[in-house]
Coordinates of C-alpha atoms in Angstrom, one line a residue:
X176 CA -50.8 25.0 32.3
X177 CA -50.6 21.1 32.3
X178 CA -52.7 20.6 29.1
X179 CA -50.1 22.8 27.1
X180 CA -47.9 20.3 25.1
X181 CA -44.4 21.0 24.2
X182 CA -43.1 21.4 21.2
X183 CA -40.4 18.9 21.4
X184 CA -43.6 16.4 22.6
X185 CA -45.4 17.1 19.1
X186 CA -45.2 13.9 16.7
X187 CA -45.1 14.2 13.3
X188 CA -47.1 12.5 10.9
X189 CA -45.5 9.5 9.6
X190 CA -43.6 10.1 6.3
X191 CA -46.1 8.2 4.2
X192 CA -48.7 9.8 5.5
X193 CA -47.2 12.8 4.6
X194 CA -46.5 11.7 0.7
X195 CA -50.0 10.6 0.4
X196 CA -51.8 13.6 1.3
X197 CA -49.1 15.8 -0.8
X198 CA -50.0 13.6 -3.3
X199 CA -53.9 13.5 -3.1
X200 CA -53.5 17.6 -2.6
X201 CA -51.8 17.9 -5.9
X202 CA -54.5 15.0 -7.5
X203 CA -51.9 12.6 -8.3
X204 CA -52.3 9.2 -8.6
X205 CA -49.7 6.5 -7.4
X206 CA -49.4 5.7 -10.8
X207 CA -48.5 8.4 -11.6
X208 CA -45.9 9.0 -9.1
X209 CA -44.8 5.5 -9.9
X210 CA -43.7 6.3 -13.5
X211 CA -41.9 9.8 -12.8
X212 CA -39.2 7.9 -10.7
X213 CA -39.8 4.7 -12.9
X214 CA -40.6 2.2 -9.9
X215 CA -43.7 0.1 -9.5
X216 CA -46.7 1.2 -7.9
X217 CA -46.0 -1.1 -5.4
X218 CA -43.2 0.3 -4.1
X219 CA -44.8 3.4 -3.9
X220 CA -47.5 2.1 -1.8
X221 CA -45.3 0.3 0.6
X222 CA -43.3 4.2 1.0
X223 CA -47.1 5.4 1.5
X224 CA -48.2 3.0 4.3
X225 CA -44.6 2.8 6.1
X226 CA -43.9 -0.8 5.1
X227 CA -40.3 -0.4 4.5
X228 CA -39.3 -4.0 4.8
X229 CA -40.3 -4.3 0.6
X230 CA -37.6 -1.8 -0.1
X231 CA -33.6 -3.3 -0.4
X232 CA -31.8 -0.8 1.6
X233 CA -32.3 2.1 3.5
X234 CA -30.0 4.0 0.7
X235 CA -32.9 3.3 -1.7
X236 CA -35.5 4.3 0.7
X237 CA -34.0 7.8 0.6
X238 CA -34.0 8.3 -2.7
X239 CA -37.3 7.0 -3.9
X240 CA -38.3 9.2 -0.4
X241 CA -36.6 12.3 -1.4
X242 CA -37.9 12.2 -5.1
X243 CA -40.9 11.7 -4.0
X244 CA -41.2 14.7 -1.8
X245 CA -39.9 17.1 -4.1
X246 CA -42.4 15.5 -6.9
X247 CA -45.5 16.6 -4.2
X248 CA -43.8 19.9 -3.4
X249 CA -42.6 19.3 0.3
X250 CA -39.2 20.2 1.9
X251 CA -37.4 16.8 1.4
X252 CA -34.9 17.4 4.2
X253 CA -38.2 17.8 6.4
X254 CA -39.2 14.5 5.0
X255 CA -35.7 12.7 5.4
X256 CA -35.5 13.9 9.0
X257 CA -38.8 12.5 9.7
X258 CA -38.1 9.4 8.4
X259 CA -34.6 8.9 10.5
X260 CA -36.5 9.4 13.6
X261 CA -38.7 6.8 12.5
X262 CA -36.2 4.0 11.0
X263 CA -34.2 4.9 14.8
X264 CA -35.5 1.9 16.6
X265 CA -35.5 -1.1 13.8
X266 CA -31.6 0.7 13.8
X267 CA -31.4 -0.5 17.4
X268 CA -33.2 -3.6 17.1
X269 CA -30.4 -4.8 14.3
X270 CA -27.2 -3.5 16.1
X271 CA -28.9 -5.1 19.3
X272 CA -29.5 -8.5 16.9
X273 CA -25.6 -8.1 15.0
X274 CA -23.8 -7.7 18.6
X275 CA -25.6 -10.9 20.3
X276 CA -24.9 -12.9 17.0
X277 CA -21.8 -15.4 18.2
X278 CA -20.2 -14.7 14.7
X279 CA -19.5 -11.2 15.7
X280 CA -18.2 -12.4 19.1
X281 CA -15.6 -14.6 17.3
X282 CA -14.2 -11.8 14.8
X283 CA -14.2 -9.4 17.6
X284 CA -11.7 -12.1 19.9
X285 CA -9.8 -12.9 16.4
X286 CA -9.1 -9.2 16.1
X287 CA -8.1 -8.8 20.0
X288 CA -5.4 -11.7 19.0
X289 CA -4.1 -9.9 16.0
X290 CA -3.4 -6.9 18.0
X291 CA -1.9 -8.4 21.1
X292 CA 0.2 -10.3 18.5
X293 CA 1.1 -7.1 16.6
X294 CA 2.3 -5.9 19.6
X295 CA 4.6 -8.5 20.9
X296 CA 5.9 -8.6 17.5
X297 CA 7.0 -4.7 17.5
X298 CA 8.4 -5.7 21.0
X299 CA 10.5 -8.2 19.8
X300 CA 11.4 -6.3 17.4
X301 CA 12.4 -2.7 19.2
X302 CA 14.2 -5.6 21.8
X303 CA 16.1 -7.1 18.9
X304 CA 17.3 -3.4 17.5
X305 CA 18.3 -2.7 20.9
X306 CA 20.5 -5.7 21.4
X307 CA 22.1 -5.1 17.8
X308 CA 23.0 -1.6 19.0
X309 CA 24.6 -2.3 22.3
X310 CA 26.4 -5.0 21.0
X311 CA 28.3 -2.8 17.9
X312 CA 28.8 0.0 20.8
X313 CA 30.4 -2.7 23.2
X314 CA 32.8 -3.6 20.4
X315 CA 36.8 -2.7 21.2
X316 CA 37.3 0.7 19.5
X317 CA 39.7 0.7 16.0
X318 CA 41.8 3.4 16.8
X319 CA 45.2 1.6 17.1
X320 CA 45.9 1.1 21.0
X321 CA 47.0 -2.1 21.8
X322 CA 44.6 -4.9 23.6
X323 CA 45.3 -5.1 27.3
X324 CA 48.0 -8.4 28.0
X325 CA 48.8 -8.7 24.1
X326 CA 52.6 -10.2 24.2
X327 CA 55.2 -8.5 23.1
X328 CA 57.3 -9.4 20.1
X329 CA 60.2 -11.7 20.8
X330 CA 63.8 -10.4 20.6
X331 CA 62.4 -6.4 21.1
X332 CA 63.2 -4.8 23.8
X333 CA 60.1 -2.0 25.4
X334 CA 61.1 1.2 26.1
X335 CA 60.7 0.8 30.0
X336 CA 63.4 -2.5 29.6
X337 CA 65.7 0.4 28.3
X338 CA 66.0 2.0 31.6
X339 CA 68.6 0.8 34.0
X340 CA 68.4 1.4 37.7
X341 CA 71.0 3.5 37.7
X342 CA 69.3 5.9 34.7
X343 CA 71.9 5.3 31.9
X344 CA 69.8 4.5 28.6
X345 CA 70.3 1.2 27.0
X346 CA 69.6 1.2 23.5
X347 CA 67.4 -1.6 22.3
X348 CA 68.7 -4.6 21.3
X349 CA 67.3 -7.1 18.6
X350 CA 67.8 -10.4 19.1
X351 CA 69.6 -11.3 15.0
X352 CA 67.6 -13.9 13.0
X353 CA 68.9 -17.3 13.2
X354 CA 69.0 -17.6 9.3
X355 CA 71.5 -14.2 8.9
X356 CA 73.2 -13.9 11.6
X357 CA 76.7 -14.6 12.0
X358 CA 76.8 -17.4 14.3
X359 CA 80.3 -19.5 15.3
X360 CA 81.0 -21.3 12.1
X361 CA 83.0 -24.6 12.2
X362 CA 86.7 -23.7 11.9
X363 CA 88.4 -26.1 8.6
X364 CA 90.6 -28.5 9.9
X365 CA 94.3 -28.3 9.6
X366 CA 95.4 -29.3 5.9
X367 CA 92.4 -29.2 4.6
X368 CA 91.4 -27.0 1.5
X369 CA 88.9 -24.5 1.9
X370 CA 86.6 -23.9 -0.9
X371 CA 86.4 -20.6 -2.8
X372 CA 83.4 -18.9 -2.6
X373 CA 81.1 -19.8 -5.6
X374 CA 80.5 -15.9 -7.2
X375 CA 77.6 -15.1 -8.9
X376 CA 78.2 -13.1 -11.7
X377 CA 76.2 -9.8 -11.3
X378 CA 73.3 -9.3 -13.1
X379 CA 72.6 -7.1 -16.1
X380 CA 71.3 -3.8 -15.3
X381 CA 67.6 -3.7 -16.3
X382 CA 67.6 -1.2 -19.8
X383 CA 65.5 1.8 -19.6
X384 CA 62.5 1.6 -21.8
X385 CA 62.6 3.3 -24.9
X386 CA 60.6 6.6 -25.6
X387 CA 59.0 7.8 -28.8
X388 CA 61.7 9.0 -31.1
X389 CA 64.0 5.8 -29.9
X390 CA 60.9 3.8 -31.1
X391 CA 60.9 5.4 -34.4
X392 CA 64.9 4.5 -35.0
X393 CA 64.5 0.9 -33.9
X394 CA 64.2 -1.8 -36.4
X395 CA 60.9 -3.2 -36.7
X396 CA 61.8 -6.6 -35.7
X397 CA 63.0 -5.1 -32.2
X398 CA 59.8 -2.8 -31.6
X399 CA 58.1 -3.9 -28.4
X400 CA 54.3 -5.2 -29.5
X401 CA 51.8 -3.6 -27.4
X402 CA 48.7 -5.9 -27.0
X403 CA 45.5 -4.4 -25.2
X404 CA 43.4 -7.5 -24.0
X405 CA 40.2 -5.4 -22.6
X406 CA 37.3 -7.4 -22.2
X407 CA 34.7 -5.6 -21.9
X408 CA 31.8 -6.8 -19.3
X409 CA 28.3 -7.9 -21.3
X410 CA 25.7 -6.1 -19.5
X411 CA 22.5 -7.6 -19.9
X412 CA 19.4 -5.3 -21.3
X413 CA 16.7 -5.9 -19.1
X414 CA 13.3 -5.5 -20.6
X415 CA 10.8 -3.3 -18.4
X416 CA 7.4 -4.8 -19.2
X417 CA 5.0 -2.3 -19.2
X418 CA 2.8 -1.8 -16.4
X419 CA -0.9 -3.8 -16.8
X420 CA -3.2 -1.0 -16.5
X421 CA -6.5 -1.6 -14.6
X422 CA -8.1 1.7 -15.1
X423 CA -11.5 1.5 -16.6
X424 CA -14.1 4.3 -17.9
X425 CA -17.7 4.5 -17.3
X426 CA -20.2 6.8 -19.2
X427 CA -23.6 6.3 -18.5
X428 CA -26.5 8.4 -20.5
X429 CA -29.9 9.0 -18.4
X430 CA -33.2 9.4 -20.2
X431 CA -35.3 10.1 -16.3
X432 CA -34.3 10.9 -12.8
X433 CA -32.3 7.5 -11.6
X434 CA -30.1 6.8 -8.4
X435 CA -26.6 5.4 -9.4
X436 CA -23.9 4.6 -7.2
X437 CA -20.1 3.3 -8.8
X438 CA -17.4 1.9 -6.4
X439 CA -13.5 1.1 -7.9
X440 CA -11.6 -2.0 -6.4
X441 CA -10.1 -0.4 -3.3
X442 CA -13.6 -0.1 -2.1
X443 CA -13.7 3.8 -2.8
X444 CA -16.9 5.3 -3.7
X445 CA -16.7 7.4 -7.0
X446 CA -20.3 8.1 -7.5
X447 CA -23.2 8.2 -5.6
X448 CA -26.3 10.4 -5.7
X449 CA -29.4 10.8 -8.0
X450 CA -28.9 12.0 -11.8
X451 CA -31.6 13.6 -13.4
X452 CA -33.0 12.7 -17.0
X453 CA -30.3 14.4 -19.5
X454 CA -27.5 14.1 -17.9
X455 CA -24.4 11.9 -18.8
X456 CA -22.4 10.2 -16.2
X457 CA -18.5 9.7 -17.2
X458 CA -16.4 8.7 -14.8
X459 CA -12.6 6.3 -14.4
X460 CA -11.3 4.1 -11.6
X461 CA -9.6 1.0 -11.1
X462 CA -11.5 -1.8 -11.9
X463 CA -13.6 -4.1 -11.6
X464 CA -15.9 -1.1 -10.7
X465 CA -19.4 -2.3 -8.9
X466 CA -22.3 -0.8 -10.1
X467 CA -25.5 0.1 -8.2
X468 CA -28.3 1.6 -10.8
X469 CA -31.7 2.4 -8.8
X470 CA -34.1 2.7 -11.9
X471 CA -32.9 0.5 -14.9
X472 CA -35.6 1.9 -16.9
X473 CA -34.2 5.7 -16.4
X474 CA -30.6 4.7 -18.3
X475 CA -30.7 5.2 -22.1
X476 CA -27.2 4.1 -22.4
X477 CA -24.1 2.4 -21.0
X478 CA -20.9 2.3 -22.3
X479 CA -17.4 0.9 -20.5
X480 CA -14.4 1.3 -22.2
X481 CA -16.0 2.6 -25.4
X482 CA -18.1 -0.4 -25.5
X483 CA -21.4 -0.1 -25.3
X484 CA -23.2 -2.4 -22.9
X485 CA -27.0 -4.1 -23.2
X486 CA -28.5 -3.1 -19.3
X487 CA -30.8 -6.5 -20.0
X488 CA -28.0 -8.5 -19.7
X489 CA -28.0 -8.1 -16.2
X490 CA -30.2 -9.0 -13.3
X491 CA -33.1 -6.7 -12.5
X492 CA -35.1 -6.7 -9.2
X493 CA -37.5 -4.3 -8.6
X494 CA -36.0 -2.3 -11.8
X495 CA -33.1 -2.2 -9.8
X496 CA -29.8 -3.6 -11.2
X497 CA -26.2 -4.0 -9.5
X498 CA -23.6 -5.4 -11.0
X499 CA -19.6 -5.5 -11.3
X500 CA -17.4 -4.9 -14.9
X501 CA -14.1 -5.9 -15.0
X502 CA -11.5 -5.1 -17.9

């Protein structure tokens, strides 16, 4: 029939129409539901009549929307799923508003130039290896064997020189050096005296050193000092300084139900999620860690590093507080 609807055509209530009426149901003012999650009444009333603009972030809105529903008794992942269908188009509306802004236009052609320059620099660099490689591979091997057209040594004779034509081997022949060789010496002229040959007078044989037990019968004046000059290299100690930690401890004590969300220095998120009253929060990461705290009023006490911290020594919107500690 055409006047049945479908089920997927069925809208559901809006999500703070359905927290109100849970909430009147129950008889439960917005007071009241106010001081259980420790937030103003106002913000309750803005969750109530869908004006979500009053509320700083769409992780809050969850929260305060998911306490809220399990504080009136309805299925809060109902309630959540509701409330993504209708935060959908201002979703759209601010992706349509962040991809027309020029800004992002500029950051997305600086990052097209970083990775067109990346790449020509791995090019040059794969280009550069490559050259490096054929170059050491092109190199004349070092295995021995003679350079093509290297000259041969004067006054040697090759081994292909050796054979005569008629195939008698020739032994080869070194030319004699110039300063030993027995070249035509001047004869002495007729009457004249010819000097005798100046003789050196051979040289005393070098003595064997003495061992041991010939040590031991030399006289002291004739023992052979033995002198060790060793000097031994100064090393230098180098000092290791010891490593700066930056690892810092949080322990947070809750006295209600609060949202809390702690992020170290590399950006990593090491809590997030709501704590109920009672429970105790310790956690460590590098610092500075940022702290997000979604009720102020809910924390009974804060302590970083063993010290404890006064919460009203930070800003507070809304009861809201984010901050950053650093060692």
């Amino acid at each position: 029939m055409t006047g049945d609807v479908e089920p997927d055509q069925v809208t559901a209530e809006p999500v703070g129409e359905q927290l109100r009426q849970g909430r009147e149901r129950l008889g439960l003012s917005v007071s009241a539901i106010a001081d259980e999650q420790h937030l103003r009444p106002s913000v309750i009333q803005a969750i109530e009549n869908g004006d979500y603009s009053k509320i700083d972030s769409e992780l809050f809105l969850k929260g305060y929307v998911r306490a809220y529903a399990r504080q009136v008794g309805l299925d809060a992942d109902a309630v959540i799923a509701d409330l993504n269908r209708e935060l959908e188009p201002a979703r759209q509306q601010k992706e349509l508003e962040h991809q027309a802004s020029p800004l992002v236009s500029i950051e997305r052609k600086k990052r097209r130039k970083r990775q067109v320059a990346k790449l020509l620099l791995a090019l040059l660099v794969v280009a550069l290896v490559a050259y490096l490689i054929a170059g050491y591979l092109a190199e004349p091997g070092t295995d021995g064997e003679a350079a093509p057209g290297a000259e041969t040594p004067a006054g040697t004779v090759t081994p292909d020189q050796g054979q005569m034509s008629d195939g008698q081997d020739v032994q080869p022949v070194t030319e004699p050096n110039d300063e030993f060789s027995g070249a035509e010496q001047p004869l002495p002229e007729e009457g004249s005296s010819v000097p005798e040959i100046e003789r050196v007078p051979p040289a005393d044989p070098l003595e064997p050193e003495p061992t041991g037990a010939e040590l031991e019968e030399l006289p002291a004046d004739r023992v052979p000092a033995v002198t060790q000059s060793t000097e031994p290299a100064l090393q230098e100690e180098q000092l290791l300084a010891p490593a700066a930690t930056t690892e810092a401890r949080l322990q947070i004590a809750f006295s209600g139900d609060c949202w809390v969300q702690v992020t170290d220095a590399g950006g990593s998120r090491l809590v997030s999620g709501l704590r109920r009253s009672g429970e105790q929060l310790d956690v460590t990461g590098d610092a500075p860690l940022t702290v997000v705290i979604g009720a102020v009023s809910a924390v009974e006490s804060i302590r970083f590093q063993g010290e404890t911290l006064n919460i009203g020594d930070f800003r507070v919107v809304n009861n809201r507080s984010e901050f950053t500690l650093e060692l």
